[in-house]
Amino acid sequence: MDRKKLYKGWEEQASKELRDKKLEDHFWETPEGIKVKPLYTEDDLQKISHEIGLPGLPPYTRGPRATMYTNRPWTIRQYAGFSTAEESNKFYKEGLKNGVMGLSVAFDLATHRGYDSDHPRVVADVGNAGVAIDSIEDMNLLFDGIPLDQMSVSMTMNGAVIPVLASFIASGEEQGCPREKLTGTIQNDILKEFMVRNTFIFPPKPSMRIVADIIEYTSKKMPKFNSISISGYHMQEAGANQVQELAYTLADGKEYIKSALERGLNIDEFAPRLSFFWSIGMNFFMEIAKMRAARYMWSKIVKEFRPKNDRSLALRTHCQTSGVSLMEQDAYNNIVRTTIEAMAAVMGGTQSLHTNSFDEALALPTKFSARIARNTQLIISEETGICNVIDPMAGSYYVESLTSSIVEESQKLINEIDEVGGMVKAIEMGIPKMRIEESSAKRQARVDSNEETIVGVNKYKPTEKQEINILSIDNEEVRKRQVSRLQKLKNSRDNKNVESFIEKIKNAASGDGNLLEICIEASKNRCTVGEMTSAMESVFGRHNLSTKTISGVYKNTVKNDGKIDIIDNELSKFVNEKGRRPRMLVVKMGQDGHDRGAKLIATAFSDLGFDVDIGPLFQTPEEAAKQAIENDAHVIGVSTLAAGHKTLVPLLMESLKNNEASYIKVICGGVIPPDDYPFLYDLGVSKVNAIGLG
């Protein structure tokens, strides 16, 4: 049949159905700049630029293994850390009894930033948003009764990666599992920390040296362990669109390869153990195509370094459903969102998957919500028949076209990075960070304008209040327990021996010894995470990030539905009365580096006519209060995502009072359980806002 004639017939029929509308009105452009048609045909397959190939063979577009899920389904992981090692251990064991096949450890923010639990800067961070690990003793408790020679363990750790990984290896050996039998992954992706997540400790150059130390050590002595998980997840969570997430993650991977080669390693020694980590959001087909494009592009990137082993070309990945798509409002909708995202991850060919719990926009997940999240994967795996066919999306007119478009658009961004000298240079210039923040501001503007629908948030809002049981962590009690355990450790160990190892770490940091190798022995001798970090910090220094905000993007994207005019009028009244514009200080207190929400608020309010300052990351309440007073702010906007508000906000209010500055209004936003609203209002907080996007 004549395909042109057939398509013409479709156009005529479609025009009749559309009546007064035009067919071209149904063409649309994604946030990534990709033009999407309402209909794709076999002709579109003639235009694709990538190779589809077969699974298990280069360029691995269809998957890194020949049999994929028909032989073995993806690994079901549950990312979790519950305040203490003992509580986390109970949760892991419960998960393993109920279908979980691999562990994924979330650490608290004090550990991420290399502080022991007794450090004065982490009073609100111990045990919040993850498990507190101060030493090998905590690691021993965390994995008590869990056979590490049989269990894959993934750890999300970047800043304090050396002492944490060292403690894990040392703990495994004390359990009776030699390091060569340990399986799992350490994230160890420091470049994206400088772009988005911000749980860095040391400056970029020594941080890259640490990455190389780990790759070198694990490639030689831990053949079953993945030395790095190159993470796009946190980029998308920070507001990156899927093309940005893909391009910048692959560019990071390229930089890590170059760093390892400079160390003298052979590409085939370490490339097969590199892994990736994607966020899976609500754009179903885009996420599937992104993962296919990623495998194709990575194969081509690694090929530039002339490996002899085809397995060096294969991209293997872990995925996690989106955290930023979880909403506090109408929270049960999150179960549906997570299910759709999990389906996309599986259709895209992930090797392991974590599904978020529906209540994580409110607090840490309960056992009830975690069970639903876990069962979501089990149902997909065992009830749908999806595992019976390899890569069912291959050959889809739309998916293959979308895959090629993503390849082309991502390559443009990678070329931009290459032109400035690689990702380290690009990060120093602020290029990826600026692009991601622009994308984030544009999306928030689309949501605020109702251009992009979020069910239960800006459309179809519930009329009745939902009661949701949430998990509450007594941060003060957890910290007391951790500090007590630390003191007991320090009283029972050989402190002269500890001092000797601290000096060895300093010498290695100053020279060329492998820091991981030395820290494993230091950990066995009961050096703490904070002590090992401090030893390296004395040589490397602690990195401070300059905080900037973009301007104009939000205002140019948001639609004026009359609300903007109302704001303009109110601002004019304020200026006439006070003689100046209202001034806001946006702050992030504690060790939480997730600053998307803070940046969005700062950008939006600045575009709307406020004078906006944004405080440096990791402020204490006292430092935030001082900055607000010195800047003559009218209001402080507190962004909190890691459950520290019940400790940090009272200290902020107290500091303002002590400095006779209680006239400065305080508003709070982020991840705050509704049950905590009265507590904050009783303190004198003027307004508490629910989480919208991040």
XYZ file of C-alpha atoms in Angstrom:
694
model
C 0.000 0.000 0.000
C 1.172 3.538 -0.772
C 2.203 4.928 2.635
C 1.924 8.567 1.511
C -1.643 7.984 0.332
C -2.437 6.180 3.565
C -1.062 9.051 5.687
C -3.028 11.568 3.630
C -6.162 9.580 4.394
C -5.377 9.712 8.120
C -4.866 13.484 7.950
C -8.260 13.958 6.331
C -9.995 11.756 8.917
C -8.213 13.475 11.803
C -9.199 16.936 10.481
C -12.856 15.869 10.392
C -12.682 14.698 14.011
C -10.953 17.880 15.132
C -13.633 20.063 13.478
C -12.649 23.665 14.215
C -9.194 22.766 15.579
C -6.085 22.469 13.470
C -3.911 19.345 13.358
C -0.765 21.415 13.980
C -2.242 22.474 17.341
C -1.593 18.900 18.520
C 2.122 19.143 17.919
C 3.950 20.072 21.127
C 7.446 20.727 22.421
C 8.870 19.038 25.503
C 10.785 20.995 28.175
C 13.915 19.482 26.581
C 13.151 21.282 23.310
C 12.131 18.078 21.482
C 9.234 18.456 19.042
C 6.642 15.697 19.384
C 4.057 14.775 16.763
C 0.629 13.303 17.539
C 1.309 10.325 15.238
C 4.424 8.327 14.381
C 4.700 5.815 11.545
C 7.222 3.355 10.159
C 8.641 6.188 8.062
C 10.010 7.699 11.264
C 12.196 4.628 11.786
C 14.039 5.544 8.591
C 15.150 8.836 10.194
C 16.634 7.575 13.476
C 20.318 8.264 14.127
C 21.063 5.545 16.693
C 21.593 1.807 16.301
C 18.840 -0.347 17.794
C 20.896 -3.571 17.747
C 20.231 -6.547 20.013
C 20.374 -6.910 23.808
C 23.680 -8.006 25.297
C 25.672 -6.766 22.289
C 27.253 -3.367 21.527
C 25.978 -0.639 21.471
C 23.640 -2.129 24.116
C 20.666 0.093 23.230
C 18.343 -2.803 24.058
C 20.023 -3.728 27.338
C 23.382 -4.818 28.799
C 22.406 -8.514 29.088
C 21.295 -10.786 26.264
C 18.423 -12.359 28.189
C 17.487 -9.387 30.417
C 14.493 -10.131 32.666
C 13.580 -13.404 30.956
C 16.475 -14.985 32.834
C 16.674 -12.782 35.914
C 14.520 -9.795 36.872
C 15.962 -6.539 38.074
C 17.220 -6.341 41.659
C 14.547 -4.995 44.001
C 16.241 -2.584 46.386
C 14.865 -0.532 49.229
C 16.781 2.660 49.917
C 16.538 3.317 53.617
C 18.266 4.455 56.749
C 16.323 4.843 59.966
C 18.131 7.033 62.485
C 20.168 4.316 64.199
C 22.059 1.310 62.923
C 19.863 -0.984 65.056
C 16.584 0.338 63.588
C 17.946 0.242 60.057
C 19.129 -3.334 60.560
C 15.604 -4.376 61.591
C 14.151 -2.702 58.494
C 16.638 -4.396 56.156
C 15.915 -7.825 57.629
C 12.169 -7.244 57.278
C 12.652 -6.257 53.634
C 14.797 -9.302 52.872
C 12.053 -11.547 54.255
C 9.550 -9.899 51.904
C 11.138 -9.849 48.487
C 13.965 -7.295 48.680
C 17.038 -8.652 46.879
C 19.615 -5.961 47.652
C 20.219 -3.340 50.329
C 20.544 0.374 49.678
C 21.832 2.492 52.567
C 20.771 6.072 53.201
C 23.098 7.919 55.580
C 22.195 10.899 57.737
C 23.467 14.325 56.751
C 26.066 14.480 59.515
C 27.705 11.362 58.076
C 27.450 12.719 54.516
C 29.339 15.795 55.544
C 32.018 13.904 57.470
C 31.002 14.984 60.987
C 30.742 12.678 63.974
C 27.463 12.851 65.859
C 28.993 14.887 68.694
C 30.020 17.809 66.430
C 28.261 21.099 67.387
C 27.242 21.873 63.760
C 25.052 18.759 63.430
C 22.708 19.010 66.430
C 19.673 18.811 64.121
C 21.050 16.362 61.571
C 21.951 13.207 63.490
C 19.655 10.356 62.525
C 17.515 12.516 60.241
C 17.045 11.477 56.598
C 19.229 8.414 57.112
C 21.298 6.316 59.469
C 24.057 7.780 61.639
C 27.433 6.074 61.098
C 30.299 7.287 63.257
C 32.596 4.264 63.156
C 33.042 0.596 62.303
C 31.030 -0.200 65.426
C 27.945 1.352 63.810
C 28.657 -0.555 60.577
C 28.856 -3.807 62.538
C 25.427 -3.106 64.036
C 24.005 -2.034 60.658
C 24.841 -5.367 59.009
C 24.526 -7.630 62.027
C 23.147 -10.987 60.896
C 23.221 -9.979 57.212
C 25.723 -12.136 55.258
C 27.733 -9.639 53.213
C 29.233 -12.394 51.065
C 25.699 -13.106 49.788
C 24.113 -9.659 49.779
C 24.635 -6.766 47.380
C 24.912 -3.459 49.258
C 24.500 -0.077 47.603
C 25.607 3.007 49.537
C 24.736 6.583 48.654
C 27.847 8.360 49.850
C 30.034 10.991 48.198
C 31.587 13.571 50.538
C 32.734 11.200 53.299
C 33.082 8.328 50.843
C 36.562 7.245 51.966
C 35.895 6.744 55.714
C 32.405 5.274 55.108
C 33.543 2.773 52.465
C 36.572 1.945 54.599
C 34.313 1.224 57.578
C 32.112 -1.008 55.413
C 35.061 -3.025 54.098
C 36.560 -3.341 57.571
C 33.188 -4.385 59.003
C 32.803 -7.039 56.299
C 36.188 -8.511 57.164
C 35.369 -8.546 60.881
C 32.174 -10.390 59.924
C 34.273 -12.928 58.012
C 33.679 -11.659 54.477
C 36.954 -10.827 52.694
C 36.927 -7.670 50.576
C 37.196 -9.606 47.300
C 33.773 -11.180 47.986
C 31.946 -7.929 48.770
C 29.355 -6.983 46.152
C 27.482 -3.746 45.681
C 28.048 -0.118 44.757
C 29.396 3.044 46.324
C 28.041 6.225 44.730
C 31.399 8.086 44.812
C 30.132 10.664 42.275
C 31.509 13.936 43.574
C 31.129 16.018 40.405
C 27.333 16.082 40.585
C 27.618 17.191 44.239
C 29.250 20.412 43.071
C 26.412 20.874 40.588
C 23.286 20.018 42.585
C 23.225 17.969 45.783
C 26.008 19.779 47.644
C 27.058 17.085 50.129
C 30.677 17.762 49.253
C 33.445 18.214 51.788
C 36.706 18.892 49.970
C 37.445 21.111 46.931
C 37.080 19.597 43.421
C 40.716 18.639 42.802
C 41.331 16.538 45.962
C 37.789 15.177 45.622
C 38.677 13.809 42.183
C 41.849 12.313 43.656
C 39.644 10.462 46.184
C 37.453 9.123 43.347
C 40.567 7.834 41.570
C 41.889 6.230 44.790
C 38.646 4.277 45.156
C 38.507 3.196 41.512
C 42.135 2.077 41.698
C 41.735 0.143 44.951
C 38.445 -1.581 44.110
C 39.486 -2.528 40.566
C 42.515 -4.356 41.973
C 41.170 -5.796 45.230
C 37.353 -5.837 45.008
C 36.466 -7.358 41.617
C 32.749 -7.763 42.409
C 32.233 -4.237 43.709
C 31.145 -1.244 41.625
C 33.591 1.571 42.298
C 31.264 4.400 41.350
C 27.598 5.032 40.607
C 27.490 8.032 38.305
C 24.306 9.771 39.291
C 21.867 11.709 37.170
C 19.196 11.193 39.813
C 20.080 14.217 41.865
C 20.269 16.407 38.764
C 16.671 15.684 37.816
C 15.660 16.134 41.459
C 17.314 19.560 41.329
C 15.252 20.518 38.269
C 17.237 19.215 35.291
C 15.200 18.038 32.353
C 15.886 14.530 31.032
C 18.293 15.662 28.312
C 20.347 17.646 30.839
C 20.314 14.734 33.279
C 21.577 12.364 30.593
C 24.192 14.654 29.051
C 25.774 15.898 32.277
C 25.829 12.429 33.824
C 27.580 10.922 30.820
C 29.996 13.875 30.782
C 30.753 13.159 34.462
C 31.402 9.524 33.563
C 33.795 10.580 30.832
C 35.698 12.709 33.349
C 35.996 9.790 35.780
C 37.389 7.564 33.022
C 40.052 10.165 32.224
C 40.931 10.473 35.913
C 41.380 6.688 36.271
C 43.473 6.490 33.098
C 45.713 9.267 34.394
C 46.260 7.042 37.446
C 47.726 4.446 35.066
C 44.791 2.025 35.069
C 43.772 0.094 31.960
C 40.257 0.926 30.709
C 39.212 -2.732 30.870
C 40.330 -2.940 34.515
C 37.623 -0.607 35.768
C 35.094 0.310 33.056
C 33.010 -2.906 33.467
C 32.462 -1.975 37.145
C 31.233 1.557 36.491
C 27.506 1.946 37.037
C 24.896 4.671 36.615
C 21.898 5.949 38.554
C 18.839 7.626 36.948
C 15.824 9.397 38.310
C 12.585 8.213 36.732
C 9.929 10.895 36.556
C 6.420 11.141 35.199
C 7.182 11.620 31.487
C 6.737 7.911 30.781
C 8.044 7.558 27.234
C 10.766 10.167 27.717
C 12.221 8.167 30.616
C 12.195 4.923 28.619
C 13.870 6.606 25.670
C 16.399 8.318 27.970
C 17.632 4.968 29.268
C 17.932 3.519 25.760
C 19.788 6.638 24.595
C 22.081 6.446 27.636
C 23.242 2.920 26.816
C 23.856 3.805 23.171
C 25.746 7.012 23.951
C 27.871 5.502 26.729
C 28.957 2.712 24.416
C 30.166 5.316 21.925
C 31.913 7.396 24.618
C 33.833 4.460 26.104
C 34.776 3.242 22.615
C 36.845 6.437 22.233
C 39.216 5.031 24.903
C 39.823 1.827 22.876
C 38.808 -0.943 25.261
C 39.434 -4.529 24.195
C 36.588 -5.988 26.269
C 33.071 -5.312 24.928
C 31.737 -5.380 28.507
C 33.563 -2.095 29.075
C 31.043 -0.508 26.690
C 27.924 -1.668 28.558
C 26.042 0.811 30.734
C 24.445 -0.801 33.774
C 22.090 1.229 35.903
C 20.123 1.519 39.101
C 16.959 3.621 39.024
C 14.829 5.315 41.627
C 11.379 6.728 41.184
C 11.259 10.489 41.455
C 11.299 12.157 44.838
C 10.403 15.535 43.396
C 7.175 14.133 41.907
C 5.934 13.228 45.408
C 3.444 15.757 46.742
C 2.271 16.448 50.267
C -1.132 17.450 48.926
C -3.418 14.476 48.202
C -0.496 12.242 49.077
C -2.115 8.906 48.155
C -1.783 9.985 44.510
C 1.931 9.365 45.011
C 1.283 5.594 44.951
C 0.023 5.913 41.378
C 2.904 8.190 40.380
C 5.472 5.766 41.760
C 3.834 2.830 39.961
C 3.944 4.632 36.604
C 7.572 5.632 37.168
C 8.510 2.081 38.167
C 6.919 0.791 34.949
C 9.003 3.258 32.941
C 12.207 2.128 34.690
C 11.442 -1.510 33.925
C 10.419 -0.824 30.318
C 13.647 1.156 29.980
C 15.711 -1.844 31.116
C 17.029 -0.999 34.585
C 19.272 -3.476 36.482
C 17.949 -2.518 39.902
C 15.186 -0.305 41.220
C 14.052 1.521 44.338
C 10.453 2.679 44.548
C 9.709 5.646 46.807
C 7.065 5.468 49.495
C 4.013 7.690 49.078
C 4.546 9.535 52.378
C 8.123 10.690 51.713
C 6.920 14.213 50.904
C 5.919 14.341 54.570
C 8.554 12.369 56.460
C 10.580 9.172 56.453
C 8.461 6.239 55.228
C 6.519 4.099 57.655
C 6.613 0.296 57.505
C 3.152 0.450 55.920
C 4.163 2.796 53.101
C 7.480 0.998 52.538
C 5.583 -2.278 52.107
C 3.382 -0.741 49.414
C 6.457 0.632 47.635
C 8.200 -2.744 47.782
C 5.101 -4.640 46.630
C 4.760 -2.283 43.662
C 7.894 -3.843 42.230
C 6.895 -7.387 43.145
C 3.540 -6.982 41.392
C 5.188 -5.605 38.234
C 7.726 -8.420 38.287
C 5.451 -11.350 39.082
C 1.927 -10.464 37.961
C 2.195 -8.576 34.662
C 4.142 -10.848 32.326
C 6.543 -7.984 31.571
C 9.545 -10.173 32.379
C 8.622 -12.653 29.638
C 9.802 -10.422 26.772
C 13.138 -8.635 26.246
C 12.833 -4.910 25.532
C 9.208 -4.768 24.328
C 9.584 -1.070 23.440
C 12.145 -1.745 20.698
C 10.898 -0.784 17.260
C 8.191 1.543 18.580
C 7.893 4.352 16.066
C 7.562 6.903 18.847
C 10.104 5.501 21.318
C 12.837 5.021 18.723
C 12.239 8.537 17.341
C 12.325 9.973 20.825
C 15.501 8.030 21.596
C 17.242 9.569 18.586
C 16.064 13.064 19.515
C 17.432 12.633 23.033
C 20.758 11.401 21.623
C 21.009 14.448 19.382
C 20.047 17.013 22.032
C 22.256 15.425 24.700
C 25.231 15.378 22.363
C 24.926 19.148 21.940
C 25.332 19.621 25.701
C 28.223 17.146 25.887
C 29.938 19.024 23.038
C 29.535 22.250 25.022
C 31.250 20.586 27.995
C 34.053 19.192 25.822
C 34.667 22.605 24.246
C 35.456 24.220 27.625
C 37.852 21.413 28.603
C 35.672 18.808 30.332
C 33.272 18.620 33.226
C 35.609 19.873 35.970
C 36.207 23.090 33.995
C 32.505 23.392 33.168
C 31.570 23.048 36.844
C 34.133 25.696 37.804
C 32.514 27.995 35.216
C 29.050 27.188 36.590
C 27.642 26.068 33.219
C 25.700 22.908 34.219
C 24.427 24.460 37.452
C 23.066 27.488 35.588
C 21.356 25.337 32.929
C 19.730 23.127 35.575
C 18.513 26.072 37.659
C 17.002 27.659 34.548
C 15.157 24.411 33.814
C 13.942 24.192 37.415
C 12.611 27.758 37.415
C 10.802 27.229 34.112
C 9.080 24.099 35.380
C 7.953 25.740 38.605
C 6.534 28.630 36.590
C 4.593 26.173 34.393
C 3.155 24.504 37.495
C 2.304 27.816 39.182
C 0.548 28.920 35.970
C -1.422 25.650 35.733
C 0.213 25.064 32.352
C 1.509 21.764 33.743
C -1.019 19.769 35.715
C -0.239 18.089 39.028
C -3.357 16.302 40.187
C -4.332 17.263 43.713
C -1.949 20.231 43.783
C -2.945 22.742 41.108
C -5.967 20.856 39.738
C -8.595 18.434 41.090
C -7.754 19.385 44.666
C -9.235 17.218 47.433
C -12.121 18.713 49.362
C -11.520 16.702 52.521
C -8.460 16.585 54.738
C -6.506 13.322 54.597
C -5.147 11.784 57.751
C -1.830 10.079 57.088
C 0.205 8.371 59.771
C 3.829 9.425 59.525
C 7.088 8.311 61.088
C 8.599 10.744 63.567
C 12.241 10.563 64.628
C 13.348 11.850 68.017
C 16.518 13.487 66.754
C 17.648 14.558 70.225
C 17.365 11.028 71.620
C 19.195 9.519 68.626
C 22.006 12.025 69.031
C 22.342 11.247 72.748
C 22.670 7.531 71.941
C 25.226 8.141 69.217
C 27.296 10.475 71.370
C 27.241 7.939 74.208
C 28.416 5.177 71.867
C 31.150 7.443 70.523
C 32.400 8.222 73.998
C 32.444 4.530 74.898
C 34.452 3.804 71.730
C 36.997 6.526 72.484
C 37.402 5.342 76.064
C 38.023 1.711 75.083
C 40.352 2.061 72.067
C 44.112 2.591 71.871
C 44.162 6.358 71.346
C 47.912 6.483 70.664
C 47.343 4.011 67.851
C 44.515 6.206 66.583
C 46.805 9.248 66.554
C 49.337 7.245 64.535
C 46.741 6.413 61.891
C 45.546 10.019 61.752
C 49.107 11.042 60.882
C 49.292 8.303 58.223
C 46.099 9.665 56.635
C 47.521 13.205 56.620
C 50.741 11.987 55.039
C 48.836 10.040 52.365
C 46.681 13.091 51.626
C 49.849 15.177 51.238
C 51.562 12.520 49.114
C 50.400 9.772 46.835
C 49.365 6.883 49.105
C 45.978 5.292 48.531
C 43.659 6.899 51.066
C 41.109 4.080 51.017
C 43.719 1.450 51.816
C 45.024 3.428 54.802
C 41.536 4.290 56.082
C 40.471 0.622 56.082
C 43.203 -0.097 58.604
C 42.405 3.119 60.493
C 38.767 2.035 60.719
C 39.751 -1.388 62.092
C 41.704 0.481 64.760
C 38.531 2.431 65.678
C 39.248 5.780 64.064
C 35.910 7.529 63.558
C 34.421 8.882 60.334
C 34.817 12.424 61.659
C 38.453 11.890 62.663
C 39.424 10.429 59.293
C 37.593 13.255 57.493
C 39.218 15.898 59.689
C 42.655 14.428 58.948
C 42.054 14.793 55.207
C 40.474 18.228 55.701
C 43.645 19.483 57.419
C 45.438 18.901 54.094
C 42.700 19.446 51.489
C 40.630 22.156 53.206
C 36.804 22.259 53.278
C 35.076 23.559 50.176
C 32.729 26.556 50.352
C 30.286 27.093 47.518
C 29.376 30.588 46.406
C 25.595 30.952 46.319
C 24.034 32.688 43.321
C 20.547 32.832 41.874
C 19.374 33.300 38.315
C 16.945 36.073 37.406
C 14.293 36.650 34.794
C 13.606 33.010 33.919
C 10.627 32.547 36.243
C 8.936 35.836 35.310
C 9.411 35.229 31.587
C 7.820 31.772 31.856
C 4.967 32.241 34.336
C 1.619 33.263 32.858
C 0.012 36.389 34.255
C -3.501 35.294 35.159
C -4.092 38.432 37.209
C -2.206 37.265 40.318
C 0.985 39.006 39.166
C -0.885 42.293 38.870
C -2.193 41.894 42.432
C 1.370 41.271 43.692
C 2.643 44.317 41.791
C -0.018 46.518 43.406
C 0.790 45.240 46.901
C 4.499 45.789 46.322
C 3.863 49.360 45.181
C 1.889 50.041 48.370
C 4.742 48.596 50.460
C 7.367 50.740 48.714
C 5.246 53.883 49.172
C 4.829 53.143 52.895
C 8.351 51.906 53.744
C 10.462 53.710 51.181
C 12.068 50.500 49.912
C 11.185 47.101 48.519
C 10.517 44.181 50.859
C 13.692 42.252 51.595
C 13.823 38.488 52.082
C 16.630 36.238 53.266
C 16.288 32.618 52.108
C 18.234 30.204 54.335
C 19.271 26.550 54.471
C 20.234 25.618 58.024
C 21.914 22.408 59.090
C 23.765 20.051 56.763
C 21.062 19.593 54.110
C 22.511 20.606 50.745
C 19.346 20.081 48.684
C 18.765 23.684 47.659
C 16.299 23.438 44.759
C 13.388 24.759 46.799
C 15.473 27.574 48.279
C 16.753 28.588 44.844
C 13.234 28.512 43.363
C 11.844 30.733 46.119
C 14.761 33.151 45.795
C 14.434 33.327 42.010
C 10.646 33.667 41.983
C 10.453 36.359 44.682
C 13.300 38.292 43.075
C 11.513 38.234 39.720
C 8.300 39.374 41.414
C 9.984 42.484 42.828
C 11.476 41.550 46.207
C 15.049 42.241 47.231
C 16.271 38.713 47.900
C 19.426 37.465 49.607
C 20.239 33.783 49.833
C 22.354 32.553 52.698
C 25.289 30.187 52.297
C 24.644 26.470 52.678
C 25.059 24.764 56.048
C 24.338 27.794 58.218
C 23.685 27.530 61.935
C 20.511 29.272 63.202
C 22.702 31.866 64.891
C 24.507 32.608 61.617
C 21.203 32.899 59.743
C 19.777 35.323 62.323
C 22.929 37.455 62.207
C 22.815 37.681 58.409
C 19.133 38.649 58.443
C 19.793 41.456 60.949
C 22.866 42.733 59.107
C 20.984 42.698 55.774
C 17.985 44.494 57.328
C 15.626 41.763 56.102
C 11.876 41.974 56.617
C 11.382 38.222 56.376
C 13.417 34.995 56.612
C 12.368 32.108 54.393
C 13.479 28.780 55.883
C 13.797 25.880 53.445
C 13.844 22.531 55.269
C 13.809 19.078 53.683
C 15.578 16.821 56.162
C 13.412 16.911 59.291
C 15.627 19.370 61.161
C 12.959 22.079 61.527
C 11.887 21.102 65.066
C 15.428 21.738 66.284
C 16.671 24.489 63.966
C 13.651 26.813 63.808
C 13.340 27.171 67.624
C 17.046 28.062 67.748
C 16.536 30.632 64.978
C 13.572 32.224 66.758
C 15.540 32.295 70.013
C 18.515 33.942 68.316
C 16.291 36.618 66.754
C 14.722 37.287 70.166
C 18.109 37.480 71.898
C 19.207 40.041 69.323
C 15.972 42.070 69.672
C 15.009 41.200 66.109
C 11.723 39.374 66.645
C 10.153 41.909 64.255
C 11.661 39.893 61.375
C 8.981 37.521 60.140
C 9.847 33.853 59.635
C 8.158 31.570 57.082
C 8.945 27.881 56.620
C 8.551 25.584 53.646
C 9.643 22.165 52.408
C 9.065 18.720 53.886
C 7.129 19.507 57.045
C 4.479 17.107 58.386
C 1.120 18.854 58.898
C 1.160 17.747 62.549
C 4.222 19.970 63.035
C 2.478 23.125 61.794
C 0.988 24.029 65.247
C 4.418 23.603 66.841
C 5.945 26.092 64.390
C 3.077 28.561 64.689
C 3.381 28.454 68.487
C 7.020 29.456 68.100
C 5.952 32.580 66.217
C 6.430 31.396 62.634
C 4.191 33.511 60.401
C 3.461 30.965 57.668
C 4.152 27.284 56.903
C 3.927 26.158 53.276
C 3.490 22.598 52.013
C 6.002 21.086 49.611
C 5.240 21.585 45.979
C 8.280 20.681 43.945
C 11.406 19.821 45.935
